[in-house]
XYZ file of N, CA, C and O in Angstrom:
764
model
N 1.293 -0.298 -21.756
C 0.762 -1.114 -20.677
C 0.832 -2.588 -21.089
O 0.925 -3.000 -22.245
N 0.771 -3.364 -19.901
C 0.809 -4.831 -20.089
C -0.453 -5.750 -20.996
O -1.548 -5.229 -21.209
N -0.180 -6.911 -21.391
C -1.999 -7.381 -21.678
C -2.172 -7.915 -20.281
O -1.166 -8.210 -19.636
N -3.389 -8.063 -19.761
C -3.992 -9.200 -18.871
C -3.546 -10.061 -19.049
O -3.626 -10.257 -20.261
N -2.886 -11.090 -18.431
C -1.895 -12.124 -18.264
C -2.911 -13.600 -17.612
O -3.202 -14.693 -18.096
N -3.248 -12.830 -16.136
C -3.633 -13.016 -15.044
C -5.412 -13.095 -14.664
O -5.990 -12.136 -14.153
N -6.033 -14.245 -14.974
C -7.526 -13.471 -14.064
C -7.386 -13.777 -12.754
O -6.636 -14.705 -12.449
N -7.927 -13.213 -11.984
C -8.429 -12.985 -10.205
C -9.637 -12.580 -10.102
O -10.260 -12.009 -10.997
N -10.141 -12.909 -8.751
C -11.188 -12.900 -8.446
C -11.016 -12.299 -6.828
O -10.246 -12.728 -5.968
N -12.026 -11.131 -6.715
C -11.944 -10.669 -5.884
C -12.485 -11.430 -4.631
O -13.663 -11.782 -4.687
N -12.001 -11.630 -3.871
C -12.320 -12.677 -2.458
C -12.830 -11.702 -1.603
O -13.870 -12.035 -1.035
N -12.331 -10.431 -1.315
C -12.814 -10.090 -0.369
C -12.697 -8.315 -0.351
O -11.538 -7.917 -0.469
N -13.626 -7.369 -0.235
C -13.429 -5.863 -0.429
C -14.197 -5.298 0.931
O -15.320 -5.582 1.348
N -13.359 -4.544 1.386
C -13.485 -3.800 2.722
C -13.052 -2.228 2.677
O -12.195 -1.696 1.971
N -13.888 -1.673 3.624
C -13.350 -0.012 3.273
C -12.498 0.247 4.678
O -12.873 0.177 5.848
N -11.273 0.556 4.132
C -10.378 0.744 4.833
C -10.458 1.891 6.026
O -10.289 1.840 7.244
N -10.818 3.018 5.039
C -10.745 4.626 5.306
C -11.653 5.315 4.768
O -12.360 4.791 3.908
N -11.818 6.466 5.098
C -12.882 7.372 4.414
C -12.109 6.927 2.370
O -10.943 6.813 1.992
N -13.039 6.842 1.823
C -12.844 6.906 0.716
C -11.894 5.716 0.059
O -11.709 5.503 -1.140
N -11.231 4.853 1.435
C -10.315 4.055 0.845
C -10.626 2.558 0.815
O -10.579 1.978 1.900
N -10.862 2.023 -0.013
C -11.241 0.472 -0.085
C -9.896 -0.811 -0.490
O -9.055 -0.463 -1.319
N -9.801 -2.029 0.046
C -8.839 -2.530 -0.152
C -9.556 -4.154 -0.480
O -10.224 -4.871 0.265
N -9.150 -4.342 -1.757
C -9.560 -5.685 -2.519
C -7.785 -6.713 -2.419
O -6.609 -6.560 -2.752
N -8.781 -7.859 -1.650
C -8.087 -9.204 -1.895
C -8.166 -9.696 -3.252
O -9.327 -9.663 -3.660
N -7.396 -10.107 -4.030
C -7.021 -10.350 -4.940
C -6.729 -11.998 -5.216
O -5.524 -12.107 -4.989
N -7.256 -13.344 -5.599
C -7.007 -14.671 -5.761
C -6.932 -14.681 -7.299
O -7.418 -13.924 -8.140
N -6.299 -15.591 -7.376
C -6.180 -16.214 -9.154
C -7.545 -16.968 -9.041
O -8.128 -17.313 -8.013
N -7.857 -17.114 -10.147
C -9.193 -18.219 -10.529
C -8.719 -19.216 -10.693
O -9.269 -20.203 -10.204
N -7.582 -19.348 -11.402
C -6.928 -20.889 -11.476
C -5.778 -20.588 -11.573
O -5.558 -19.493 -12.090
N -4.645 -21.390 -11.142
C -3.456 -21.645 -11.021
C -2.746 -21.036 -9.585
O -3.021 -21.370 -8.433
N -1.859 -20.146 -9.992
C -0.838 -19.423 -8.717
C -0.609 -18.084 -9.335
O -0.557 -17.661 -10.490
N -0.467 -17.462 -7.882
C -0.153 -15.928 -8.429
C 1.157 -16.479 -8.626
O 1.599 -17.568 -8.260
N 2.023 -15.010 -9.638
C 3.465 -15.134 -9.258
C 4.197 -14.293 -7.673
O 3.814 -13.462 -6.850
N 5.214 -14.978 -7.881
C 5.444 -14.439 -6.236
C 6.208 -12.154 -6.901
O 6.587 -11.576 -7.920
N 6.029 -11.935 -5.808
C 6.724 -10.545 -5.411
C 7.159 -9.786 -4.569
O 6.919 -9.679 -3.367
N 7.890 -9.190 -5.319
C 8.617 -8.315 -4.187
C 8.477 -6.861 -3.484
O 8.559 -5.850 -4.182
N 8.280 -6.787 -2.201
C 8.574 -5.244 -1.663
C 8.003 -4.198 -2.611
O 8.377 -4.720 -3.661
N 7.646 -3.579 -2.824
C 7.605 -2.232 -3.957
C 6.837 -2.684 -5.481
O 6.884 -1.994 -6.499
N 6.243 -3.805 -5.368
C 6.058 -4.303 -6.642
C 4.552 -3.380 -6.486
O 3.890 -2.814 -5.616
N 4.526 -3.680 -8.054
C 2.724 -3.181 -8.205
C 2.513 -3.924 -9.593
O 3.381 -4.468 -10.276
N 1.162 -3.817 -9.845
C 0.601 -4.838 -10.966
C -0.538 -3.789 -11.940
O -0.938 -2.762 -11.391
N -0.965 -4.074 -13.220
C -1.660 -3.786 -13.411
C -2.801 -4.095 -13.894
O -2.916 -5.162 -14.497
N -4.071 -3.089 -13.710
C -5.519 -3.641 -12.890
C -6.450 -3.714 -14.555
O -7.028 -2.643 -14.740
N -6.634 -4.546 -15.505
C -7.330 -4.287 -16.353
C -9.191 -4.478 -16.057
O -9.832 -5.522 -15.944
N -9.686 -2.992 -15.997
C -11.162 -2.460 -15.216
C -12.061 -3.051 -16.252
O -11.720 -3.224 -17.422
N -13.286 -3.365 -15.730
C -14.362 -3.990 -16.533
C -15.023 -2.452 -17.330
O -15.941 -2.471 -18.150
N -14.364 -1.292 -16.893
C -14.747 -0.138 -17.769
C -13.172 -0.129 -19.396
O -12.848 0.697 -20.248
N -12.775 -1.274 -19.086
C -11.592 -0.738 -20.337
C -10.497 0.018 -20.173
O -9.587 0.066 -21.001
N -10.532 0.958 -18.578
C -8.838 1.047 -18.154
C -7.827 0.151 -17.446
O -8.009 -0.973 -16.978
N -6.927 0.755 -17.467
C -6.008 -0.256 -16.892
C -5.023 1.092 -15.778
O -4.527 2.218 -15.807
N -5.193 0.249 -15.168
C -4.832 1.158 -13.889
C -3.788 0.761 -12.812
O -4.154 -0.215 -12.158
N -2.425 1.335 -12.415
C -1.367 0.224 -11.507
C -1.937 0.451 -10.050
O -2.877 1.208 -9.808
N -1.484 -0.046 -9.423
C -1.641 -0.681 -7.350
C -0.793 -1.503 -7.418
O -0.706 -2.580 -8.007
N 0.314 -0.538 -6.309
C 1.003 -1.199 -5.422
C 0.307 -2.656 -4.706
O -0.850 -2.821 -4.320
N 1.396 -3.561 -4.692
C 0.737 -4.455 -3.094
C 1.075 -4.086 -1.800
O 2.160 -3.649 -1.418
N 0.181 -4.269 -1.222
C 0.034 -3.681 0.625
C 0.428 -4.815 1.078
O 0.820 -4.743 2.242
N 0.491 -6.113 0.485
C 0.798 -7.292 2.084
C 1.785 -8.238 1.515
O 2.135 -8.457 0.355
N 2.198 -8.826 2.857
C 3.476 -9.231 2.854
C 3.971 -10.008 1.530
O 3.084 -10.386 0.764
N 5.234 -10.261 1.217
C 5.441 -10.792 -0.293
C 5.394 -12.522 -0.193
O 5.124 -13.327 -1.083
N 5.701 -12.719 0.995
C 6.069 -14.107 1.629
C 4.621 -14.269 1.684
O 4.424 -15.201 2.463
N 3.158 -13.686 1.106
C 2.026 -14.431 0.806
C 2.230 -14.832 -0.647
O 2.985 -14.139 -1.330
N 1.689 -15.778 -1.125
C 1.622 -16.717 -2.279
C 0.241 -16.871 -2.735
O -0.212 -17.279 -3.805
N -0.387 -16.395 -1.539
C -1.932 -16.833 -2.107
C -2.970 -15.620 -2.771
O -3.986 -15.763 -3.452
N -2.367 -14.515 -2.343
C -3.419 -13.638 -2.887
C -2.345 -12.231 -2.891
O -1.292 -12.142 -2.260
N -2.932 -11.231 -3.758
C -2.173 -9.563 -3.554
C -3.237 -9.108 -2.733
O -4.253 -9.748 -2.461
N -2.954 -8.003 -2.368
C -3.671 -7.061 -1.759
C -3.555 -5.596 -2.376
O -2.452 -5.065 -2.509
N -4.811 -4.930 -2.767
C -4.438 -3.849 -3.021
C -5.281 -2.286 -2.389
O -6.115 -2.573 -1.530
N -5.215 -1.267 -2.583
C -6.183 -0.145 -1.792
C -5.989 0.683 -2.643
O -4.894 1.162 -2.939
N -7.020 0.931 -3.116
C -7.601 2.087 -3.575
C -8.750 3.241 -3.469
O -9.981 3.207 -3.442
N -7.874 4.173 -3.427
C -8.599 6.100 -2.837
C -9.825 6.918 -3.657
O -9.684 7.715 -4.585
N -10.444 6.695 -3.339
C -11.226 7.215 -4.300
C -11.396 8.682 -4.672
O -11.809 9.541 -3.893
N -10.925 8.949 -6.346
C -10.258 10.125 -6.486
C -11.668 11.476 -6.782
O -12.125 11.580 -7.921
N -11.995 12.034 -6.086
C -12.594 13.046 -6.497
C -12.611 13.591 -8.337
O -13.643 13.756 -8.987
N -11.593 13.730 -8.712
C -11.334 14.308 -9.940
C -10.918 12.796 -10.970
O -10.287 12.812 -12.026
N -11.444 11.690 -10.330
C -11.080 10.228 -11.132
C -11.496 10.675 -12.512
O -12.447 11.396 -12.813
N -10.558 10.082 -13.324
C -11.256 10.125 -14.850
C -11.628 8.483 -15.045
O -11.699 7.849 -16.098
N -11.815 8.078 -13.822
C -12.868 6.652 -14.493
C -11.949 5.460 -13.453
O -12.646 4.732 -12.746
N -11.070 5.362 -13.413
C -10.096 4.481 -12.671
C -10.783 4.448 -10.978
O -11.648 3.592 -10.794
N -10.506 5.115 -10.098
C -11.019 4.705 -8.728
C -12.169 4.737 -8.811
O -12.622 4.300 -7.753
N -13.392 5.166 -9.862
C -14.516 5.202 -8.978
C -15.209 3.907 -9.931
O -16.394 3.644 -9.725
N -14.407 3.075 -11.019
C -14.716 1.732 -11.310
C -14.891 0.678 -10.320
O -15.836 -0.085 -10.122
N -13.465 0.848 -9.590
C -12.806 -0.142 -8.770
C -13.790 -0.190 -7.820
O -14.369 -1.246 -7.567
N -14.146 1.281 -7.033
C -15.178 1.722 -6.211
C -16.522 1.141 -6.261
O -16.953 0.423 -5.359
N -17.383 1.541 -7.627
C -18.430 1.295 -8.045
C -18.425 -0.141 -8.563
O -19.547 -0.563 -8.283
N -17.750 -1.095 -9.166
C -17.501 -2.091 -9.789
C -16.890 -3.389 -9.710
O -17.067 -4.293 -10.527
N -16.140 -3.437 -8.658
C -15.567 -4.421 -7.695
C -15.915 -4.507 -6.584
O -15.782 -3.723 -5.644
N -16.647 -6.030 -6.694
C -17.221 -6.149 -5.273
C -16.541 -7.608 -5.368
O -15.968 -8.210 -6.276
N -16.859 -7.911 -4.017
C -16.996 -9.825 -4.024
C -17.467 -10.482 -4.789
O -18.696 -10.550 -4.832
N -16.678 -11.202 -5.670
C -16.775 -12.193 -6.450
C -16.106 -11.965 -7.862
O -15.634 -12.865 -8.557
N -16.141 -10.553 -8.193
C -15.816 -9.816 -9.526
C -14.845 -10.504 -9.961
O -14.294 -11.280 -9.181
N -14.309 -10.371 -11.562
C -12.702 -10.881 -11.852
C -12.815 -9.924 -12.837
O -13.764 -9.509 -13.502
N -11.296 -9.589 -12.770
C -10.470 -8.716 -13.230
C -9.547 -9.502 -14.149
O -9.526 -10.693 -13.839
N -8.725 -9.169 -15.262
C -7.480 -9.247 -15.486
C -6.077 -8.436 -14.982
O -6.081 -7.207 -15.051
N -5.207 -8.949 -14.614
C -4.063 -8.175 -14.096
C -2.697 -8.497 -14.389
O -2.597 -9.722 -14.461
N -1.575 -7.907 -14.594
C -0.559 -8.072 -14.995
C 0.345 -9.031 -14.204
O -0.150 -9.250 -13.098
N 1.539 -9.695 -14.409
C 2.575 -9.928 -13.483
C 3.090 -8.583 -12.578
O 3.306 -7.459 -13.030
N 3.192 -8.921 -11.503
C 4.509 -8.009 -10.590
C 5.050 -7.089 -11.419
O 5.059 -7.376 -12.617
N 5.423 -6.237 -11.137
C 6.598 -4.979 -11.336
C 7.088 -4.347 -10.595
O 6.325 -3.958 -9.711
N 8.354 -3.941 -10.502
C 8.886 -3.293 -9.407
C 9.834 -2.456 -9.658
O 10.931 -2.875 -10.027
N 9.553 -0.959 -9.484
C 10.029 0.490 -9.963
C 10.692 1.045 -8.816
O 11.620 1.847 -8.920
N 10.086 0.501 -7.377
C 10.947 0.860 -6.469
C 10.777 -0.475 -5.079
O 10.024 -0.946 -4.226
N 12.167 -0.556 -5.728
C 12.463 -1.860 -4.411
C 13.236 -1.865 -3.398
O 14.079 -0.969 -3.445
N 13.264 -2.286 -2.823
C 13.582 -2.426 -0.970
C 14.855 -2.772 -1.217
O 15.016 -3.642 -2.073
N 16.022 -2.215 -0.573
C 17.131 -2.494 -0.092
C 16.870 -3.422 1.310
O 16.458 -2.787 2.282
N 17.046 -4.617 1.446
C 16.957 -5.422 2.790
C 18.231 -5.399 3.404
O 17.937 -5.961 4.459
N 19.530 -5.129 3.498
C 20.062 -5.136 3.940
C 20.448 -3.809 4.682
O 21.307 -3.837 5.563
N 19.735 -2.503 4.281
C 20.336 -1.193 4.763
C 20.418 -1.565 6.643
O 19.827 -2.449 7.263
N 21.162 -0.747 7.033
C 21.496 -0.833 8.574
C 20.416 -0.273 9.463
O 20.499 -0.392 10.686
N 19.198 0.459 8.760
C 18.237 1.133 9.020
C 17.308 1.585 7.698
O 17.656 1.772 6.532
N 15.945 1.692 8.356
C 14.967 1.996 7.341
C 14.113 3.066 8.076
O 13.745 3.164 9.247
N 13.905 3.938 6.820
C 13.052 4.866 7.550
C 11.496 4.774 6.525
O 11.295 5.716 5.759
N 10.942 4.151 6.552
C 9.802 4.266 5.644
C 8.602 5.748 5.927
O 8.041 5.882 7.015
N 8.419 6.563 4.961
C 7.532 7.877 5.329
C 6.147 7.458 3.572
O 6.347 7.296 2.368
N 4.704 7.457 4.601
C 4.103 7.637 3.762
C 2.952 8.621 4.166
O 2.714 9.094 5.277
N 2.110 8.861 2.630
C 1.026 9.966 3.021
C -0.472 9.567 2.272
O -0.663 9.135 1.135
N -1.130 9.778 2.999
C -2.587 9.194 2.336
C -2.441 7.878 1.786
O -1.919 6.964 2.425
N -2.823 7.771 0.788
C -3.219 6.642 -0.089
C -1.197 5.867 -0.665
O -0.793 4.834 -1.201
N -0.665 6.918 -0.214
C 0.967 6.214 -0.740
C 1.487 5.630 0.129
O 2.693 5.436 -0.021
N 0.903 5.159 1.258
C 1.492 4.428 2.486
C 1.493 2.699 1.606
O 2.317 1.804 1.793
N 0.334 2.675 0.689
C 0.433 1.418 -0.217
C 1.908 0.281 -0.210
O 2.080 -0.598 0.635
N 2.791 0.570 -1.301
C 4.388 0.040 -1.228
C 4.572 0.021 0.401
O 4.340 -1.070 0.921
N 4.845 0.774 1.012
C 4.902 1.178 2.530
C 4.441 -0.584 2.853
O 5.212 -1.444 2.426
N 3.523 -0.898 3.400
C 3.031 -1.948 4.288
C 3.407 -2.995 4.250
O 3.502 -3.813 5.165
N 3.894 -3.165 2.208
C 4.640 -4.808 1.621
C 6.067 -4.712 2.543
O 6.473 -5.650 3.229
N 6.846 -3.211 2.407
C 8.193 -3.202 2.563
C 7.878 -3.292 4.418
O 8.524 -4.135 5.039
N 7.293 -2.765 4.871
C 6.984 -3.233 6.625
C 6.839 -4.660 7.054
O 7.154 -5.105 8.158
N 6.490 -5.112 6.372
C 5.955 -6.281 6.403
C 7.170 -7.328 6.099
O 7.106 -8.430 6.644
N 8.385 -6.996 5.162
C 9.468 -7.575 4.551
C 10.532 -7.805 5.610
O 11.109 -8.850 5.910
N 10.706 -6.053 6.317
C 11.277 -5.848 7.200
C 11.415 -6.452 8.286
O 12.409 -6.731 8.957
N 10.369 -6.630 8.405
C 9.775 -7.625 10.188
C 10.417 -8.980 10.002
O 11.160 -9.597 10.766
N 9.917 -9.323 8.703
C 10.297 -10.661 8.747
C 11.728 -11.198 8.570
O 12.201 -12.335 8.574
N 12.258 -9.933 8.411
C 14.005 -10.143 8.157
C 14.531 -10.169 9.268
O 15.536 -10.788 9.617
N 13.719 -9.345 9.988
C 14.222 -8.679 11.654
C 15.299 -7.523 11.510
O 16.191 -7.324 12.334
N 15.080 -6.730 10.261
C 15.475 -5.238 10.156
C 15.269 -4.473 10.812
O 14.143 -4.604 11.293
N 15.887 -3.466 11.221
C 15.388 -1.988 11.623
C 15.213 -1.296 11.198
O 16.023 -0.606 10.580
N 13.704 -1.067 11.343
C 12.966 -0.143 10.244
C 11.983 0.969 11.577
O 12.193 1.038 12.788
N 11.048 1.613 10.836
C 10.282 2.731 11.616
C 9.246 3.133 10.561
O 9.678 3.091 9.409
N 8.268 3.425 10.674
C 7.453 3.671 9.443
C 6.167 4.774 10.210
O 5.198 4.467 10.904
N 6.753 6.398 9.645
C 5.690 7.486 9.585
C 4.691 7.915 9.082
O 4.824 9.033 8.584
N 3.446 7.336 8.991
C 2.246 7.881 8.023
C 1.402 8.732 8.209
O 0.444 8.528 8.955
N 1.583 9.817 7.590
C 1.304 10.738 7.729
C -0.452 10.836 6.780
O -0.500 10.232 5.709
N -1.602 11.509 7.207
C -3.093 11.391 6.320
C -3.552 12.722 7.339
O -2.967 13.003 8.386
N -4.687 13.434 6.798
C -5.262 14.425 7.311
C -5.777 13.965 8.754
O -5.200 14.295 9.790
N -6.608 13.388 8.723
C -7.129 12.523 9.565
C -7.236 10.874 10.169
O -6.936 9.898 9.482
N -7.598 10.820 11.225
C -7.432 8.948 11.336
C -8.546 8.822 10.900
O -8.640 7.710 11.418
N -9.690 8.965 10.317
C -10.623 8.723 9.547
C -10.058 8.716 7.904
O -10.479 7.793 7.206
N -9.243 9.586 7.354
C -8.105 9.324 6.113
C -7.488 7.905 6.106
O -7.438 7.141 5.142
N -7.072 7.714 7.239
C -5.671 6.312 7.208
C -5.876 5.054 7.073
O -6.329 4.298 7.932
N -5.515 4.762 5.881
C -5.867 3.227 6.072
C -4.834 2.128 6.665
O -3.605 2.185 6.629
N -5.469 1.338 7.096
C -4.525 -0.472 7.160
C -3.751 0.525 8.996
O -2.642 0.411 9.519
N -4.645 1.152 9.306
C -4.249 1.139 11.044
C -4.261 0.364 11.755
O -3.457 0.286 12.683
N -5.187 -0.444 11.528
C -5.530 -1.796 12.627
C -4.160 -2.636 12.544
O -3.511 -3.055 13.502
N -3.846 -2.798 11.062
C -2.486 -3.762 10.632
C -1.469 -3.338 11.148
O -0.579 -4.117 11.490
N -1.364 -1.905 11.333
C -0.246 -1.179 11.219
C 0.382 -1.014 12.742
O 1.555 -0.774 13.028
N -1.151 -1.284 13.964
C -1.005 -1.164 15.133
C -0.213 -2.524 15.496
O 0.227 -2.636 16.640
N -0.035 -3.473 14.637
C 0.699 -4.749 15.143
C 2.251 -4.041 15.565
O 2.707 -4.002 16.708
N 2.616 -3.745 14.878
C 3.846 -2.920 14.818
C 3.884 -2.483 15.601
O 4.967 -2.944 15.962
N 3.523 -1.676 16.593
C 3.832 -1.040 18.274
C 4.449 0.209 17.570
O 4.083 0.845 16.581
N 5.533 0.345 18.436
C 6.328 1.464 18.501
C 6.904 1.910 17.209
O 7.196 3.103 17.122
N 7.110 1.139 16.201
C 7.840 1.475 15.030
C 6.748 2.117 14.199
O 7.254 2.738 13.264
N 5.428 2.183 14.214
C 4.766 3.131 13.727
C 4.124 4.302 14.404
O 3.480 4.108 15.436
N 4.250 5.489 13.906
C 3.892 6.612 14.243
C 3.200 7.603 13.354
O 3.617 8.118 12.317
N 2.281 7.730 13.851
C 1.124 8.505 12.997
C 1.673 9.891 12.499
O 2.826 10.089 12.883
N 1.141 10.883 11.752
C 0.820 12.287 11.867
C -0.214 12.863 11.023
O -0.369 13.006 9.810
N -0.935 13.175 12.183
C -2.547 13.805 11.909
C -2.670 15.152 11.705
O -3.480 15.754 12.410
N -1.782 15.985 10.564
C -2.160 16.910 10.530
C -3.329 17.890 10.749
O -3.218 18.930 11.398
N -4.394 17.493 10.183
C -6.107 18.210 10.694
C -6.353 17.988 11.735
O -7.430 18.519 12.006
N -5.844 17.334 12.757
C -6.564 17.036 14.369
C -6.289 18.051 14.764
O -5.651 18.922 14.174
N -6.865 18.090 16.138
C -6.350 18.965 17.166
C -5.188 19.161 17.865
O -4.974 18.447 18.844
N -4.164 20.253 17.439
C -2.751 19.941 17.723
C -1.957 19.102 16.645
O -0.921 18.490 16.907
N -2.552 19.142 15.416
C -1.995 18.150 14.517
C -0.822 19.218 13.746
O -0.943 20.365 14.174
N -0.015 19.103 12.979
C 1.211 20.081 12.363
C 1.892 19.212 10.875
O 1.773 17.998 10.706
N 2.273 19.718 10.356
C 2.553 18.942 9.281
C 4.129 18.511 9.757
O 4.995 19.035 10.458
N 3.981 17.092 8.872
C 5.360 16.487 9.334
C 6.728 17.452 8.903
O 6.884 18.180 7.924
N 7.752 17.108 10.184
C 8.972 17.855 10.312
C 10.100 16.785 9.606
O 10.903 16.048 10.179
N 9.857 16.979 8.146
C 11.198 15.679 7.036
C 12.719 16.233 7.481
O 13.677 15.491 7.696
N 12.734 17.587 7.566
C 13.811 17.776 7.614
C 14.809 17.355 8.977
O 16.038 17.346 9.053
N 13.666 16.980 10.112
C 14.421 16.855 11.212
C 14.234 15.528 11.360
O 14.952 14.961 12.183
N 13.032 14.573 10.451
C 13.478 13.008 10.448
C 14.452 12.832 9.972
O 14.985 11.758 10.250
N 14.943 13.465 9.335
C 15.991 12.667 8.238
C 17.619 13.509 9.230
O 18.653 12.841 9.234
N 17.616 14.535 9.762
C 18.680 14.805 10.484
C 18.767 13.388 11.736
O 19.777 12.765 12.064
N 17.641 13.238 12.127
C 17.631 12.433 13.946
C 18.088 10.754 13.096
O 18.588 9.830 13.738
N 17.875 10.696 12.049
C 18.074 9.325 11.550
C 20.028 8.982 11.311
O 20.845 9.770 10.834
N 20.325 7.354 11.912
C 21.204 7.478 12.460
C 22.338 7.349 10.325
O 21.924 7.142 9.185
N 23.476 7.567 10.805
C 24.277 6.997 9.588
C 24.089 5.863 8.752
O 24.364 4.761 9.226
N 23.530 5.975 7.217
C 23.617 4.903 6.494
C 22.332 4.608 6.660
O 22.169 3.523 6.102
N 21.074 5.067 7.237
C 19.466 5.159 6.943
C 19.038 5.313 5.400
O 19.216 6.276 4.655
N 18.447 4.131 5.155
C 17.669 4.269 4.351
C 16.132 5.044 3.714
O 15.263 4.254 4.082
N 15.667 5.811 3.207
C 14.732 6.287 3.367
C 13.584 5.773 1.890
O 13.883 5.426 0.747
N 12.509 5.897 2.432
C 11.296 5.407 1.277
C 10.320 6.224 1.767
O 10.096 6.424 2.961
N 9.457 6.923 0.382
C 8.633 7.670 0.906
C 7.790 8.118 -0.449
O 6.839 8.895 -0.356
C-alpha cells in the first residue's frame, strides 16, 4: 500500500442508501491531484487501515473526490470506521489517484453495468462520457431503490440510465447475456 501523501478533510458526509454513505473529500492545504475515469485512492482510517474507493464524480472536478462507502456486515474494521468515524470535519490521509481500470473515451459506444456499491467507477466514467458527448447507457442494477445510491445524480441522465430492482415487485435479475447481444458493433462494456 501507498504512504499518506495527501491530508483531506471531510467537507461533507451524506447517506446515500440504506447502508451507503458518500464523503466529500477537500485537501487541507494545497490541490488535489487531478484524475481519471476509473481512478481510486487510498483511504488511510484513523483505526490504522488503509482501505481503496473508487471516485464517483466527475474528473473535470479539481476541487474535491468523492467517495461511497457500503457498509459491510462482515467488515473487518474498514466500512464500519469510515461509517462510525468520519463525519464532517474529520481528516484522513490518502493516496494519489490510481487507475486499474480506465475508460476508453473514444469507443463508438459504452455500455456501463453496475451492482450495489460497484456502480462507484461507474458515475466518474458517466460523468466523463457526457462531457465528451459519447454514447454511453449505464444499467444499475441493487436489490432495492432503498439499496441504490447517487439516484438523484443519476436521474440527471434521463434515458441513458436504467435501473434493475431485482427484490421489487416484478423485479428479475438482470438479462447480461441479451445486453451485450442488443449492444450495437464495437460496444464497449464496464461493469
Amino acid at each position: 500500500m501507498s504512504t499518506a501523501a495527501i491530508a483531506v478533510r471531510v467537507r461533507a458526509r451524506n447517506v446515500e442508501a440504506r447502508d451507503i454513505v458518500t464523503l466529500e473529500l477537500v485537501p487541507v492545504a494545497g490541490a488535489l491531484p487531478p484524475f481519471t475515469a476509473g481512478s481510486h485512492i487510498d483511504v488511510h482510517l484513523p483505526n490504522g487501515l488503509v482501505r481503496q474507493y473508487s471516485l464517483a464524480n466527475d474528473p473535470a472536478e479539481r476541487d474535491r473526490y468523492l467517495i461511497a462507502v457500503q457498509r459491510d456486515r462482515a467488515s473487518r474494521g474498514g466500512s464500519t470506521c469510515v461509517h462510525d468515524a468520519l463525519h464532517e470535519g474529520a481528516t484522513v490521509g490518502i493516496s494519489a489517484p490510481r487507475n486499474h481500470f480506465p475508460l476508453v473515451e473514444d469507443a463508438p459506444h459504452v455500455v456501463l453495468v453496475g451492482g450495489g456499491i460497484g456502480v462507484t467507477p461507474l458515475l466518474a466514467m458517466a460523468a466523463r462520457l457526457q462531457s465528451l458527448g459519447r454514447s454511453w447507457e449505464l444499467v444499475y442494477c441493487a436489490r432495492t431503490r432503498e439499496h441504490a445510491a447517487a439516484r438523484a445524480s443519476l436521474a440527471a441522465y434521463g434515458e441513458r440510465v436504467r435501473f434493475n430492482f431485482d427484490e421489487e415487485p416484478g423485479g428479475r435479475m438482470l438479462d447480461l447475456a441479451a445486453l451485450v447481444a442488443q449492444a450495437p458493433a464495437g460496444t464497449h462494456f464496464y461493469c
